[in-house]
Amino acid sequence: MINTIIFDFGDVLINLDKNASLNALKKLGLPGWSKELDDINIQFEKGKITEVQFMIEMKKMIPNASIDEIRTAWNSVLLDFPLERLEFLQKLSHKYRLFLLSNTDEIHVAKFEHKVGHTFAREFYQCFERIYFSFEIGWRKPEPEAFNYIVKKHELSMKRTLFIDDKKENTDIAASLGMHVWNLQVGEEDVTDLFMQKEIPV
């Protein structure tokens, strides 16, 4: 039986508009998503560059946009966090060890906390034994090291751990490591449907 659940954050717990940031940046003058931008994003998500360095690089690509405009556009990916998901996590936390593993950066985390408010953010964070943001640990999914970091640190049993993520490449890696997985289909399923997943021994 499962005794530990590791959650993804975006589109599993908080809703996202994954096209919003790029569309907003294009309106500011960005030609399009490029390998250079992808590399900068990955470095930022892995904590290899600071917010200031990230903004300097973004400003080079969109010279006519202000820092505030770039930050607002970057944060437009974040939508709402349904209360029922928080309440679901709070109930789960009494029965399971819960962890969060998210590919994200410090700008998005700060925006999330501001968007939902101090009380909501505190109650959310209290659901988890530990929260792992990629920019803090230096690894991001689907790198196996991101999963192994948590497993070793908390002495988790792979066969008693469930990993929930909306990206198949992430759940595939977790499954290859021996975890139970749920590749949640955004728009068709909700994380609160967990106990309807008959193939998962929860």
PDB file of N, CA and C in Angstrom, residues 57-116:
ATOM      1  N   GLU A  57      18.894  38.776 -19.111  1.00  0.00           N
ATOM      2  CA  GLU A  57      18.838  38.002 -20.351  1.00  0.00           C
ATOM      3  C   GLU A  57      17.521  38.230 -21.093  1.00  0.00           C
ATOM      4  N   MET A  58      16.431  38.311 -20.354  1.00  0.00           N
ATOM      5  CA  MET A  58      15.135  38.564 -20.974  1.00  0.00           C
ATOM      6  C   MET A  58      15.096  39.960 -21.602  1.00  0.00           C
ATOM      7  N   LYS A  59      15.707  40.913 -20.928  1.00  0.00           N
ATOM      8  CA  LYS A  59      15.720  42.298 -21.411  1.00  0.00           C
ATOM      9  C   LYS A  59      16.501  42.401 -22.728  1.00  0.00           C
ATOM     10  N   LYS A  60      17.527  41.582 -22.884  1.00  0.00           N
ATOM     11  CA  LYS A  60      18.289  41.557 -24.137  1.00  0.00           C
ATOM     12  C   LYS A  60      17.393  41.127 -25.298  1.00  0.00           C
ATOM     13  N   MET A  61      16.460  40.193 -25.006  1.00  0.00           N
ATOM     14  CA  MET A  61      15.579  39.669 -26.051  1.00  0.00           C
ATOM     15  C   MET A  61      14.402  40.598 -26.318  1.00  0.00           C
ATOM     16  N   ILE A  62      14.011  41.367 -25.294  1.00  0.00           N
ATOM     17  CA  ILE A  62      12.866  42.289 -25.427  1.00  0.00           C
ATOM     18  C   ILE A  62      13.307  43.669 -24.923  1.00  0.00           C
ATOM     19  N   PRO A  63      14.174  44.335 -25.662  1.00  0.00           N
ATOM     20  CA  PRO A  63      14.786  45.583 -25.172  1.00  0.00           C
ATOM     21  C   PRO A  63      13.807  46.725 -24.899  1.00  0.00           C
ATOM     22  N   ASN A  64      12.651  46.714 -25.551  1.00  0.00           N
ATOM     23  CA  ASN A  64      11.700  47.827 -25.372  1.00  0.00           C
ATOM     24  C   ASN A  64      10.720  47.612 -24.221  1.00  0.00           C
ATOM     25  N   ALA A  65      10.797  46.446 -23.569  1.00  0.00           N
ATOM     26  CA  ALA A  65       9.898  46.144 -22.452  1.00  0.00           C
ATOM     27  C   ALA A  65      10.584  46.460 -21.127  1.00  0.00           C
ATOM     28  N   SER A  66       9.797  46.876 -20.143  1.00  0.00           N
ATOM     29  CA  SER A  66      10.346  47.148 -18.815  1.00  0.00           C
ATOM     30  C   SER A  66      10.450  45.840 -18.034  1.00  0.00           C
ATOM     31  N   ILE A  67      11.224  45.869 -16.960  1.00  0.00           N
ATOM     32  CA  ILE A  67      11.363  44.697 -16.089  1.00  0.00           C
ATOM     33  C   ILE A  67      10.001  44.293 -15.521  1.00  0.00           C
ATOM     34  N   ASP A  68       9.214  45.276 -15.099  1.00  0.00           N
ATOM     35  CA  ASP A  68       7.888  44.982 -14.546  1.00  0.00           C
ATOM     36  C   ASP A  68       6.980  44.332 -15.577  1.00  0.00           C
ATOM     37  N   GLU A  69       7.060  44.811 -16.823  1.00  0.00           N
ATOM     38  CA  GLU A  69       6.240  44.230 -17.887  1.00  0.00           C
ATOM     39  C   GLU A  69       6.655  42.786 -18.165  1.00  0.00           C
ATOM     40  N   ILE A  70       7.945  42.529 -18.155  1.00  0.00           N
ATOM     41  CA  ILE A  70       8.443  41.172 -18.384  1.00  0.00           C
ATOM     42  C   ILE A  70       8.011  40.249 -17.248  1.00  0.00           C
ATOM     43  N   ARG A  71       8.125  40.733 -16.010  1.00  0.00           N
ATOM     44  CA  ARG A  71       7.730  39.921 -14.861  1.00  0.00           C
ATOM     45  C   ARG A  71       6.225  39.599 -14.907  1.00  0.00           C
ATOM     46  N   THR A  72       5.416  40.598 -15.233  1.00  0.00           N
ATOM     47  CA  THR A  72       3.969  40.383 -15.324  1.00  0.00           C
ATOM     48  C   THR A  72       3.639  39.363 -16.411  1.00  0.00           C
ATOM     49  N   ALA A  73       4.297  39.491 -17.544  1.00  0.00           N
ATOM     50  CA  ALA A  73       4.074  38.543 -18.638  1.00  0.00           C
ATOM     51  C   ALA A  73       4.508  37.133 -18.243  1.00  0.00           C
ATOM     52  N   TRP A  74       5.645  37.047 -17.581  1.00  0.00           N
ATOM     53  CA  TRP A  74       6.187  35.754 -17.154  1.00  0.00           C
ATOM     54  C   TRP A  74       5.233  35.066 -16.182  1.00  0.00           C
ATOM     55  N   ASN A  75       4.611  35.858 -15.310  1.00  0.00           N
ATOM     56  CA  ASN A  75       3.721  35.304 -14.285  1.00  0.00           C
ATOM     57  C   ASN A  75       2.307  35.023 -14.782  1.00  0.00           C
ATOM     58  N   SER A  76       2.005  35.402 -16.010  1.00  0.00           N
ATOM     59  CA  SER A  76       0.630  35.219 -16.504  1.00  0.00           C
ATOM     60  C   SER A  76       0.253  33.749 -16.669  1.00  0.00           C
ATOM     61  N   VAL A  77       1.226  32.860 -16.585  1.00  0.00           N
ATOM     62  CA  VAL A  77       0.971  31.416 -16.656  1.00  0.00           C
ATOM     63  C   VAL A  77       0.148  30.939 -15.462  1.00  0.00           C
ATOM     64  N   LEU A  78       0.256  31.635 -14.325  1.00  0.00           N
ATOM     65  CA  LEU A  78      -0.384  31.188 -13.093  1.00  0.00           C
ATOM     66  C   LEU A  78      -1.850  31.611 -13.041  1.00  0.00           C
ATOM     67  N   LEU A  79      -2.724  30.642 -12.827  1.00  0.00           N
ATOM     68  CA  LEU A  79      -4.156  30.921 -12.712  1.00  0.00           C
ATOM     69  C   LEU A  79      -4.605  30.708 -11.265  1.00  0.00           C
ATOM     70  N   ASP A  80      -5.754  30.077 -11.072  1.00  0.00           N
ATOM     71  CA  ASP A  80      -6.326  29.924  -9.736  1.00  0.00           C
ATOM     72  C   ASP A  80      -5.900  28.618  -9.074  1.00  0.00           C
ATOM     73  N   PHE A  81      -6.091  28.571  -7.772  1.00  0.00           N
ATOM     74  CA  PHE A  81      -5.841  27.360  -6.983  1.00  0.00           C
ATOM     75  C   PHE A  81      -7.156  27.027  -6.280  1.00  0.00           C
ATOM     76  N   PRO A  82      -7.921  26.061  -6.811  1.00  0.00           N
ATOM     77  CA  PRO A  82      -9.229  25.727  -6.227  1.00  0.00           C
ATOM     78  C   PRO A  82      -9.132  25.316  -4.760  1.00  0.00           C
ATOM     79  N   LEU A  83     -10.013  25.853  -3.949  1.00  0.00           N
ATOM     80  CA  LEU A  83     -10.019  25.581  -2.509  1.00  0.00           C
ATOM     81  C   LEU A  83     -10.200  24.101  -2.223  1.00  0.00           C
ATOM     82  N   GLU A  84     -11.008  23.422  -3.054  1.00  0.00           N
ATOM     83  CA  GLU A  84     -11.261  22.002  -2.786  1.00  0.00           C
ATOM     84  C   GLU A  84      -9.989  21.162  -2.877  1.00  0.00           C
ATOM     85  N   ARG A  85      -9.014  21.618  -3.656  1.00  0.00           N
ATOM     86  CA  ARG A  85      -7.745  20.882  -3.736  1.00  0.00           C
ATOM     87  C   ARG A  85      -6.934  21.066  -2.456  1.00  0.00           C
ATOM     88  N   LEU A  86      -6.967  22.261  -1.890  1.00  0.00           N
ATOM     89  CA  LEU A  86      -6.293  22.486  -0.607  1.00  0.00           C
ATOM     90  C   LEU A  86      -6.942  21.619   0.468  1.00  0.00           C
ATOM     91  N   GLU A  87      -8.251  21.604   0.501  1.00  0.00           N
ATOM     92  CA  GLU A  87      -8.966  20.812   1.509  1.00  0.00           C
ATOM     93  C   GLU A  87      -8.673  19.318   1.330  1.00  0.00           C
ATOM     94  N   PHE A  88      -8.549  18.881   0.090  1.00  0.00           N
ATOM     95  CA  PHE A  88      -8.207  17.487  -0.212  1.00  0.00           C
ATOM     96  C   PHE A  88      -6.819  17.152   0.333  1.00  0.00           C
ATOM     97  N   LEU A  89      -5.857  18.047   0.110  1.00  0.00           N
ATOM     98  CA  LEU A  89      -4.495  17.846   0.617  1.00  0.00           C
ATOM     99  C   LEU A  89      -4.479  17.791   2.140  1.00  0.00           C
ATOM    100  N   GLN A  90      -5.244  18.660   2.752  1.00  0.00           N
ATOM    101  CA  GLN A  90      -5.287  18.692   4.212  1.00  0.00           C
ATOM    102  C   GLN A  90      -5.781  17.365   4.778  1.00  0.00           C
ATOM    103  N   LYS A  91      -6.770  16.762   4.136  1.00  0.00           N
ATOM    104  CA  LYS A  91      -7.276  15.455   4.578  1.00  0.00           C
ATOM    105  C   LYS A  91      -6.228  14.358   4.334  1.00  0.00           C
ATOM    106  N   LEU A  92      -5.589  14.410   3.160  1.00  0.00           N
ATOM    107  CA  LEU A  92      -4.574  13.400   2.831  1.00  0.00           C
ATOM    108  C   LEU A  92      -3.405  13.433   3.804  1.00  0.00           C
ATOM    109  N   SER A  93      -3.065  14.628   4.270  1.00  0.00           N
ATOM    110  CA  SER A  93      -1.877  14.792   5.112  1.00  0.00           C
ATOM    111  C   SER A  93      -1.984  14.051   6.445  1.00  0.00           C
ATOM    112  N   HIS A  94      -3.204  13.664   6.826  1.00  0.00           N
ATOM    113  CA  HIS A  94      -3.392  12.920   8.071  1.00  0.00           C
ATOM    114  C   HIS A  94      -3.132  11.422   7.887  1.00  0.00           C
ATOM    115  N   LYS A  95      -3.079  10.984   6.630  1.00  0.00           N
ATOM    116  CA  LYS A  95      -2.924   9.554   6.347  1.00  0.00           C
ATOM    117  C   LYS A  95      -1.615   9.216   5.623  1.00  0.00           C
ATOM    118  N   TYR A  96      -1.110  10.181   4.838  1.00  0.00           N
ATOM    119  CA  TYR A  96       0.071   9.930   4.011  1.00  0.00           C
ATOM    120  C   TYR A  96       1.174  10.943   4.292  1.00  0.00           C
ATOM    121  N   ARG A  97       2.407  10.537   3.958  1.00  0.00           N
ATOM    122  CA  ARG A  97       3.515  11.495   3.923  1.00  0.00           C
ATOM    123  C   ARG A  97       3.418  12.209   2.571  1.00  0.00           C
ATOM    124  N   LEU A  98       3.310  13.528   2.591  1.00  0.00           N
ATOM    125  CA  LEU A  98       3.143  14.292   1.358  1.00  0.00           C
ATOM    126  C   LEU A  98       4.367  15.153   1.081  1.00  0.00           C
ATOM    127  N   PHE A  99       4.763  15.177  -0.208  1.00  0.00           N
ATOM    128  CA  PHE A  99       5.864  16.013  -0.665  1.00  0.00           C
ATOM    129  C   PHE A  99       5.440  16.725  -1.940  1.00  0.00           C
ATOM    130  N   LEU A 100       6.053  17.858  -2.200  1.00  0.00           N
ATOM    131  CA  LEU A 100       5.825  18.598  -3.443  1.00  0.00           C
ATOM    132  C   LEU A 100       7.142  18.652  -4.196  1.00  0.00           C
ATOM    133  N   LEU A 101       7.104  18.334  -5.485  1.00  0.00           N
ATOM    134  CA  LEU A 101       8.293  18.418  -6.344  1.00  0.00           C
ATOM    135  C   LEU A 101       7.906  19.183  -7.605  1.00  0.00           C
ATOM    136  N   SER A 102       8.411  20.399  -7.724  1.00  0.00           N
ATOM    137  CA  SER A 102       7.963  21.273  -8.812  1.00  0.00           C
ATOM    138  C   SER A 102       9.139  21.873  -9.586  1.00  0.00           C
ATOM    139  N   ASN A 103       9.029  21.819 -10.914  1.00  0.00           N
ATOM    140  CA  ASN A 103       9.945  22.580 -11.770  1.00  0.00           C
ATOM    141  C   ASN A 103       9.451  24.017 -11.787  1.00  0.00           C
ATOM    142  N   THR A 104      10.111  24.884 -11.055  1.00  0.00           N
ATOM    143  CA  THR A 104       9.652  26.268 -11.011  1.00  0.00           C
ATOM    144  C   THR A 104      10.804  27.189 -10.638  1.00  0.00           C
ATOM    145  N   ASP A 105      10.536  28.478 -10.688  1.00  0.00           N
ATOM    146  CA  ASP A 105      11.565  29.472 -10.372  1.00  0.00           C
ATOM    147  C   ASP A 105      11.077  30.390  -9.270  1.00  0.00           C
ATOM    148  N   GLU A 106      11.984  31.219  -8.767  1.00  0.00           N
ATOM    149  CA  GLU A 106      11.648  32.056  -7.616  1.00  0.00           C
ATOM    150  C   GLU A 106      10.616  33.129  -7.944  1.00  0.00           C
ATOM    151  N   ILE A 107      10.538  33.575  -9.192  1.00  0.00           N
ATOM    152  CA  ILE A 107       9.540  34.577  -9.580  1.00  0.00           C
ATOM    153  C   ILE A 107       8.140  33.987  -9.475  1.00  0.00           C
ATOM    154  N   HIS A 108       7.966  32.779  -9.987  1.00  0.00           N
ATOM    155  CA  HIS A 108       6.652  32.136  -9.958  1.00  0.00           C
ATOM    156  C   HIS A 108       6.222  31.786  -8.532  1.00  0.00           C
ATOM    157  N   VAL A 109       7.147  31.360  -7.707  1.00  0.00           N
ATOM    158  CA  VAL A 109       6.809  31.035  -6.322  1.00  0.00           C
ATOM    159  C   VAL A 109       6.353  32.288  -5.572  1.00  0.00           C
ATOM    160  N   ALA A 110       7.082  33.375  -5.757  1.00  0.00           N
ATOM    161  CA  ALA A 110       6.711  34.638  -5.102  1.00  0.00           C
ATOM    162  C   ALA A 110       5.347  35.119  -5.575  1.00  0.00           C
ATOM    163  N   LYS A 111       5.076  34.967  -6.866  1.00  0.00           N
ATOM    164  CA  LYS A 111       3.785  35.382  -7.412  1.00  0.00           C
ATOM    165  C   LYS A 111       2.658  34.509  -6.868  1.00  0.00           C
ATOM    166  N   PHE A 112       2.889  33.202  -6.795  1.00  0.00           N
ATOM    167  CA  PHE A 112       1.885  32.295  -6.229  1.00  0.00           C
ATOM    168  C   PHE A 112       1.529  32.716  -4.813  1.00  0.00           C
ATOM    169  N   GLU A 113       2.538  32.959  -3.981  1.00  0.00           N
ATOM    170  CA  GLU A 113       2.299  33.303  -2.581  1.00  0.00           C
ATOM    171  C   GLU A 113       1.532  34.624  -2.466  1.00  0.00           C
ATOM    172  N   HIS A 114       1.863  35.574  -3.332  1.00  0.00           N
ATOM    173  CA  HIS A 114       1.166  36.864  -3.322  1.00  0.00           C
ATOM    174  C   HIS A 114      -0.270  36.700  -3.827  1.00  0.00           C
ATOM    175  N   LYS A 115      -0.427  35.855  -4.835  1.00  0.00           N
ATOM    176  CA  LYS A 115      -1.732  35.686  -5.483  1.00  0.00           C
ATOM    177  C   LYS A 115      -2.760  35.043  -4.547  1.00  0.00           C
ATOM    178  N   VAL A 116      -2.341  33.995  -3.829  1.00  0.00           N
ATOM    179  CA  VAL A 116      -3.290  33.274  -2.968  1.00  0.00           C
ATOM    180  C   VAL A 116      -3.378  33.879  -1.570  1.00  0.00           C
TER     181      VAL A 116
END
